[in-house]
Amino acid sequence: MSITISVLLENRLSYNAKKLLHAKAGLSLFIQDENDSILFDTGPDDSFRHNAALMGIDLTNLTAAVLSHGHYDHCGGVPWLPEKCRIICHPLVTSERYSAIRFSGYTARIKKLSLNNDYSRYHMEYSSTPLRIGERFMWSGEIPVARPHAYGVIGGKNTTVDYVKDEGVLIYKSDRGLVIFIGCGHRGLSDIVRHCQRITGINHVHALFGGFHLRSASPRKLWAIRQFLHDLKPDKIMGCHCTGKWGNLWLPEAITPSTGDVYVLG
């Protein structure tokens, strides 16, 4: 059994894509096999729906929409999802969050990273634990990390450090191994993969697809990721969005998906 992955939105426009497609900072993937169709993330606005129409993709009968985490460039398109759509995400996806600089006990907010989406129109399934979706798809739930990296702050007056605990991934159990769809990789690529292996009992990774958050990573971190992937030996590495050109340079034989691209994985 194979899956078809249509890149509805990514930072760049594919050379082969229709020129009327929108490319914006964010991510949205339409993933379909013989039994189920999943929308993974929505990008920052209605561009995913605009592009889906031009690509001939019908979003009205989704098995589910999966939100990797609550940053605006991944869940900003929620208001344009079909009415009563099933949405799967972590309970903390609605947290108010900001990028920030912290020093001497003082926090300076820089930019709001969340949106006040109205989720009342949808069939919400909040889960911090793994959840089966259809025949072969699975929501990872919360990904444990021993030493998480901070990405801004959460909260109104009383702020706390944001470790993006709400970030989960979409897993597809293919005949060739796991296909792991990653929104931004805030929880760390190695921790994400190990979690997916643990909850599925499947060690081989057929493909890693999505944002790996490596666009400004240090050479030390990138070397560690490169070594991890060398040992993991996935069949395909498909880094886009926040992986960045710098990150992709360090990834062995990486493919860089763009808006409008369509891939079929066995």
Coordinates of C-alpha atoms in Angstrom, one line a residue:
M1 CA 0.0 0.0 0.0
S2 CA 1.3 3.5 -0.9
I3 CA 0.5 7.0 0.3
T4 CA 0.4 10.2 -1.7
I5 CA 1.7 13.4 -0.1
S6 CA 0.6 16.7 -1.6
V7 CA 2.5 19.7 -0.4
L8 CA -0.4 22.3 -0.1
L9 CA 1.8 24.9 1.6
E10 CA 5.5 25.3 2.3
N11 CA 7.9 28.3 2.4
R12 CA 8.8 28.0 -1.3
L13 CA 7.1 27.4 -4.5
S14 CA 8.1 24.3 -6.6
Y15 CA 9.6 25.0 -10.0
N16 CA 7.0 22.7 -11.5
A17 CA 4.0 24.1 -9.6
K18 CA 1.3 26.3 -11.1
K19 CA 2.2 30.0 -10.7
L20 CA -1.1 30.8 -9.1
L21 CA -0.3 28.7 -6.0
H22 CA 0.6 30.6 -2.8
A23 CA 3.9 29.9 -1.0
K24 CA 4.2 31.3 2.6
A25 CA 6.2 30.5 5.7
G26 CA 4.4 27.5 7.2
L27 CA 3.4 24.0 6.4
S28 CA 0.4 22.1 5.2
L29 CA 0.3 18.5 3.8
F30 CA -2.5 16.5 2.4
I31 CA -1.7 12.8 2.9
Q32 CA -3.9 10.0 1.5
D33 CA -3.8 6.2 1.2
E34 CA -6.5 3.8 0.1
N35 CA -8.5 4.2 3.3
D36 CA -7.9 7.6 4.8
S37 CA -7.1 11.2 4.0
I38 CA -5.3 13.4 6.5
L39 CA -4.6 17.1 6.5
F40 CA -1.4 17.7 8.5
D41 CA -1.2 21.3 9.6
T42 CA -2.9 24.3 7.9
G43 CA -0.2 26.9 7.4
P44 CA -0.9 30.5 8.6
D45 CA -4.1 31.3 6.7
D46 CA -6.4 30.1 3.9
S47 CA -3.6 29.5 1.4
F48 CA -3.8 25.8 1.9
R49 CA -7.4 25.7 0.8
H50 CA -6.6 28.0 -2.2
N51 CA -3.8 25.7 -3.3
A52 CA -5.8 22.5 -2.7
A53 CA -8.5 23.8 -5.1
L54 CA -5.9 24.6 -7.8
M55 CA -4.3 21.2 -7.3
G56 CA -7.6 19.4 -7.6
I57 CA -7.8 18.2 -4.0
D58 CA -11.1 17.9 -2.2
L59 CA -10.8 18.6 1.5
T60 CA -14.5 18.1 2.4
N61 CA -14.3 14.5 3.4
L62 CA -11.1 14.4 5.6
T63 CA -10.6 11.5 8.0
A64 CA -9.1 14.1 10.3
A65 CA -7.0 17.3 10.4
V66 CA -3.9 16.9 12.6
L67 CA -2.3 20.0 14.2
S68 CA 1.3 19.5 15.1
H69 CA 1.4 22.4 17.6
G70 CA 0.0 25.8 18.3
H71 CA 2.2 28.2 16.4
Y72 CA 0.4 30.4 13.9
D73 CA 2.2 29.1 10.9
H74 CA 0.9 25.6 11.5
C75 CA -2.7 26.2 12.8
G76 CA -3.5 29.7 11.3
G77 CA -5.7 28.1 8.7
V78 CA -8.1 26.4 11.1
P79 CA -11.0 28.8 10.5
W80 CA -11.0 27.6 6.8
L81 CA -11.4 23.9 7.7
P82 CA -14.7 22.2 6.8
E83 CA -17.4 22.6 9.3
K84 CA -17.5 19.9 12.0
C85 CA -14.1 18.6 10.8
R86 CA -12.4 16.2 13.2
I87 CA -9.3 17.9 14.6
I88 CA -6.6 16.0 16.5
C89 CA -4.0 17.8 18.6
H90 CA -2.5 18.2 22.0
P91 CA -4.5 19.9 24.8
L92 CA -2.0 22.7 25.1
V93 CA -2.4 23.7 21.4
T94 CA -4.5 26.8 22.4
S95 CA -1.8 28.2 24.8
E96 CA -1.0 31.9 24.4
R97 CA 2.7 32.1 23.3
Y98 CA 5.3 34.6 22.4
S99 CA 8.9 34.7 21.2
A100 CA 10.9 36.5 23.9
I101 CA 14.2 37.5 25.3
R102 CA 14.8 36.7 29.0
F103 CA 17.5 38.3 31.1
S104 CA 18.0 39.2 34.8
G105 CA 14.6 37.9 35.7
Y106 CA 12.9 40.1 33.1
T107 CA 11.1 38.8 30.0
A108 CA 10.7 41.0 26.9
R109 CA 8.1 39.7 24.5
I110 CA 9.0 40.1 20.8
K111 CA 6.2 38.6 18.7
K112 CA 3.0 36.7 19.4
L113 CA 3.2 33.2 18.0
S114 CA -0.3 31.9 18.7
L115 CA -3.8 32.8 17.4
N116 CA -7.1 32.9 19.1
N117 CA -8.8 30.2 16.9
D118 CA -12.4 29.3 17.5
Y119 CA -12.4 25.5 17.8
S120 CA -16.0 25.2 18.9
R121 CA -17.2 24.5 15.3
Y122 CA -15.1 21.4 15.1
H123 CA -15.0 17.9 16.5
M124 CA -12.0 18.3 18.8
E125 CA -9.9 15.3 20.0
Y126 CA -7.3 16.6 22.4
S127 CA -4.8 13.9 23.3
S128 CA -1.4 14.0 25.0
T129 CA -1.1 10.3 24.5
P130 CA -0.8 8.3 21.3
L131 CA -4.0 7.9 19.3
R132 CA -4.9 5.7 16.3
I133 CA -6.3 7.5 13.3
G134 CA -7.9 5.3 10.7
E135 CA -6.2 2.1 9.5
R136 CA -2.5 3.0 9.4
F137 CA -2.2 6.6 10.7
M138 CA -1.3 7.5 14.3
W139 CA -1.0 10.6 16.4
S140 CA 2.2 10.5 18.5
G141 CA 0.8 12.4 21.5
E142 CA 3.3 14.3 23.6
I143 CA 7.0 13.6 23.0
P144 CA 9.1 13.2 26.1
V145 CA 12.4 15.1 26.1
A146 CA 14.9 14.9 28.9
R147 CA 16.5 18.3 28.1
P148 CA 13.9 20.3 26.1
H149 CA 14.9 23.6 24.3
A150 CA 13.0 26.7 25.2
Y151 CA 11.2 28.6 22.4
G152 CA 9.8 31.8 23.9
V153 CA 7.2 32.0 26.7
I154 CA 3.6 31.0 27.5
G155 CA 1.0 33.0 29.3
G156 CA -0.5 36.4 29.9
K157 CA 0.7 38.2 33.0
N158 CA 2.4 35.2 34.6
T159 CA 4.7 33.8 31.9
T160 CA 6.4 30.5 31.9
V161 CA 9.0 29.1 29.5
D162 CA 7.6 27.5 26.4
Y163 CA 9.1 24.1 25.6
V164 CA 6.5 23.5 22.9
K165 CA 5.2 20.4 24.9
D166 CA 2.1 20.4 22.6
E167 CA 4.2 19.4 19.6
G168 CA 3.3 15.9 18.2
V169 CA 3.8 14.2 14.9
L170 CA 1.8 12.1 12.5
I171 CA 2.9 8.6 12.0
Y172 CA 2.1 6.3 9.0
K173 CA 2.9 2.6 9.4
S174 CA 3.8 1.6 5.9
D175 CA 4.9 -1.9 4.7
R176 CA 8.5 -0.5 4.4
G177 CA 8.6 1.1 7.9
L178 CA 7.5 4.3 9.6
V179 CA 6.8 7.5 7.7
I180 CA 7.0 10.3 10.2
F181 CA 5.5 13.7 9.4
I182 CA 7.0 16.5 11.5
G183 CA 5.7 20.1 11.8
C184 CA 8.7 21.9 13.2
G185 CA 10.8 19.5 15.2
H186 CA 11.0 21.7 18.3
R187 CA 11.2 18.5 20.4
G188 CA 14.3 17.4 18.6
L189 CA 14.6 15.0 15.7
S190 CA 16.3 12.2 17.6
D191 CA 13.8 12.3 20.5
I192 CA 10.9 12.4 18.0
V193 CA 12.1 9.3 16.1
R194 CA 12.8 7.3 19.2
H195 CA 9.4 8.1 20.6
C196 CA 7.7 6.9 17.4
Q197 CA 9.8 3.7 17.4
R198 CA 8.8 3.1 21.0
I199 CA 5.1 3.5 20.7
T200 CA 4.8 1.6 17.4
G201 CA 7.3 -1.2 18.1
I202 CA 8.7 -0.5 14.5
N203 CA 12.3 0.4 14.3
H204 CA 12.9 1.0 10.6
V205 CA 12.1 4.5 9.4
H206 CA 11.1 4.6 5.7
A207 CA 10.8 8.4 5.5
L208 CA 11.1 11.6 7.6
F209 CA 9.1 14.4 6.1
G210 CA 8.6 18.0 7.3
G211 CA 10.3 20.7 9.3
F212 CA 13.3 19.8 11.4
H213 CA 14.1 23.2 12.9
L214 CA 17.7 23.3 11.7
R215 CA 17.8 26.6 9.7
S216 CA 20.0 28.3 12.4
A217 CA 21.4 25.2 14.3
S218 CA 25.0 25.1 15.4
P219 CA 27.5 22.9 13.5
R220 CA 27.8 20.8 16.7
K221 CA 24.0 20.1 16.7
L222 CA 23.9 19.5 13.0
W223 CA 26.8 17.1 13.2
A224 CA 25.0 15.1 16.0
I225 CA 21.9 15.0 13.8
R226 CA 23.9 13.9 10.8
Q227 CA 25.4 11.0 12.9
F228 CA 22.0 10.0 14.3
L229 CA 20.6 9.8 10.7
H230 CA 23.7 7.9 9.5
D231 CA 23.0 5.3 12.2
L232 CA 19.2 5.3 11.7
K233 CA 19.5 4.8 7.9
P234 CA 16.1 6.1 6.8
D235 CA 15.2 5.4 3.2
K236 CA 14.2 9.0 2.6
I237 CA 14.9 12.3 4.3
M238 CA 12.6 15.1 3.1
G239 CA 13.3 18.3 5.0
C240 CA 11.3 21.5 4.3
H241 CA 9.9 24.6 6.1
C242 CA 12.1 25.4 9.1
T243 CA 14.8 22.8 8.1
G244 CA 16.3 25.6 6.0
K245 CA 19.0 25.6 3.4
W246 CA 21.6 25.5 6.1
G247 CA 20.1 22.5 7.7
N248 CA 19.6 20.6 4.5
L249 CA 23.3 21.0 3.6
W250 CA 24.1 18.7 6.6
L251 CA 21.4 16.0 5.8
P252 CA 22.7 13.2 3.6
E253 CA 20.9 13.0 0.3
A254 CA 18.0 15.1 1.6
I255 CA 15.0 16.0 -0.7
T256 CA 13.5 19.5 -0.3
P257 CA 9.7 19.5 -0.9
S258 CA 8.1 22.7 -2.0
T259 CA 4.6 24.0 -2.4
G260 CA 2.8 22.2 -5.2
D261 CA 5.0 19.0 -5.1
V262 CA 3.4 15.6 -5.0
Y263 CA 5.1 12.5 -3.7
V264 CA 4.1 8.8 -3.7
L265 CA 5.8 6.6 -1.0
G266 CA 5.5 2.9 -1.0

